[in-house]
Short mmCIF file of C-alpha atoms in Angstrom, two decimals:
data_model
loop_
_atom_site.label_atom_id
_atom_site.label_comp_id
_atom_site.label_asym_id
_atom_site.label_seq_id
_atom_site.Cartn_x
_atom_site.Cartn_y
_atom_site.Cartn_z
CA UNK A 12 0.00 0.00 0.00
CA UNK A 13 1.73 3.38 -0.86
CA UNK A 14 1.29 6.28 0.96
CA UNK A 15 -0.92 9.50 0.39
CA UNK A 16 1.79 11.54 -0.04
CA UNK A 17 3.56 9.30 -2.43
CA UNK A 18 0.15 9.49 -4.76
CA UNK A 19 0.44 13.25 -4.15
CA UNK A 20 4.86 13.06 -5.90
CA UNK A 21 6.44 13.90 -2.32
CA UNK A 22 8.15 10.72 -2.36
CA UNK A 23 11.06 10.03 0.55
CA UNK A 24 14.09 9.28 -1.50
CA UNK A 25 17.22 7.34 -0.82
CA UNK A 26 20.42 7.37 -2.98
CA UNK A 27 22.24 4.71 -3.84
CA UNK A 28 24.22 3.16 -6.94
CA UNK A 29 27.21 4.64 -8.45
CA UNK A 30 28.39 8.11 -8.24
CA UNK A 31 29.42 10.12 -11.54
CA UNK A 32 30.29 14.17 -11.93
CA UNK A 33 27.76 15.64 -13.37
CA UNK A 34 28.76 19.23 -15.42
CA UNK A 35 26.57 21.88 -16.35
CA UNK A 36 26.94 25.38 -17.42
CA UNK A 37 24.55 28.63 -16.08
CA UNK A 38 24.46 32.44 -16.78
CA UNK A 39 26.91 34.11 -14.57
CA UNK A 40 27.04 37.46 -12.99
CA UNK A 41 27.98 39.18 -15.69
CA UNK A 42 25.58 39.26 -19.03
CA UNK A 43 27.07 37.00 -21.73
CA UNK A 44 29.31 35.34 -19.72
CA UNK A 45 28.63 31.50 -18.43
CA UNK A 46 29.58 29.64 -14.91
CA UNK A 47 30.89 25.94 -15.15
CA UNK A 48 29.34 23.95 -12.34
CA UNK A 49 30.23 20.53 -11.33
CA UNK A 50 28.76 17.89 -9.29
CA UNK A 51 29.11 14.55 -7.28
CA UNK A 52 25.39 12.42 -8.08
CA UNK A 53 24.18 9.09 -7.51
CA UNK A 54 22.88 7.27 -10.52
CA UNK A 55 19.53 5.20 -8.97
CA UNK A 56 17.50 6.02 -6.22
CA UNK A 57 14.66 4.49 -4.51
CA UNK A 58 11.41 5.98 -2.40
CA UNK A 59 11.34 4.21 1.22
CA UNK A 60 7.27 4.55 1.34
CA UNK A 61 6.56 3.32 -1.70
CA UNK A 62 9.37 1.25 -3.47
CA UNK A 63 9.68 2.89 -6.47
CA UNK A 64 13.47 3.03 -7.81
CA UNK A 65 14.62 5.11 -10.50
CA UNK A 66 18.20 5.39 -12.53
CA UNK A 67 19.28 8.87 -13.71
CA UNK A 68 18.95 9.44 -17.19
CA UNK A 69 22.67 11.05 -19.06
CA UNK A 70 23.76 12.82 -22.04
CA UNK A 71 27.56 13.54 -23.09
CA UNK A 72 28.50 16.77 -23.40
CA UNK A 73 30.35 18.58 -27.13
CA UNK A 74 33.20 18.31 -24.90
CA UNK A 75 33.46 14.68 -23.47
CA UNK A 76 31.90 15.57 -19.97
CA UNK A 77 28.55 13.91 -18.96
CA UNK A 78 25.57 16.24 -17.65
CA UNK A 79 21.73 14.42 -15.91
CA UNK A 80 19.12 14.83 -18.18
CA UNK A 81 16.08 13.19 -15.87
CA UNK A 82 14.61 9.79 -14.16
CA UNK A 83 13.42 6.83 -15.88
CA UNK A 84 11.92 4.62 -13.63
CA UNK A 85 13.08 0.64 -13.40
CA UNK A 86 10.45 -1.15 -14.01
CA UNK A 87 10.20 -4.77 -12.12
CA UNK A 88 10.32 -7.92 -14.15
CA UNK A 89 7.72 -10.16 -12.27
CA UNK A 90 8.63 -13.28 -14.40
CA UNK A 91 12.07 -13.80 -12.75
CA UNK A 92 11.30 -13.90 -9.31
#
């Protein structure tokens, strides 16, 4: 039975999985110039109400680096168990 507030999206995530840097680029101070910006992530998570898990969705980068680009949700294969 999930939770209310699962069926509402506030899920209670956990991290786990392998950790990548994540790179990204935003509008800095001044106009027309641009901030680097680089992260630690985890690549799955997994909600402790419900028992959803997700993996983190990735794109490369012109220049070789890897940036997030979403969630796509694992689905469970009820066949092998």
């Amino acid at each position: 039975m999930s939770s209310i507030l699962c069926k509402l999206g506030a899920h209670k995530w956990k991290n786990f999985g392998d950790r990548v840097v994540v790179v990204w680029r935003e509008p800095g101070l001044l106009i027309g110039t641009k901030v680097t910006k680089m992260k630690r992530v985890y690549c799955d998570r997994e909600c402790l109400r419900c028992g959803i898990r997700e993996t983190r969705k990735f794109v490369e980068n012109i220049d070789g680096t890897i940036a997030a680009a979403g969630w796509k949700q694992i689905v469970k294969d009820v066949n092998s168990e």
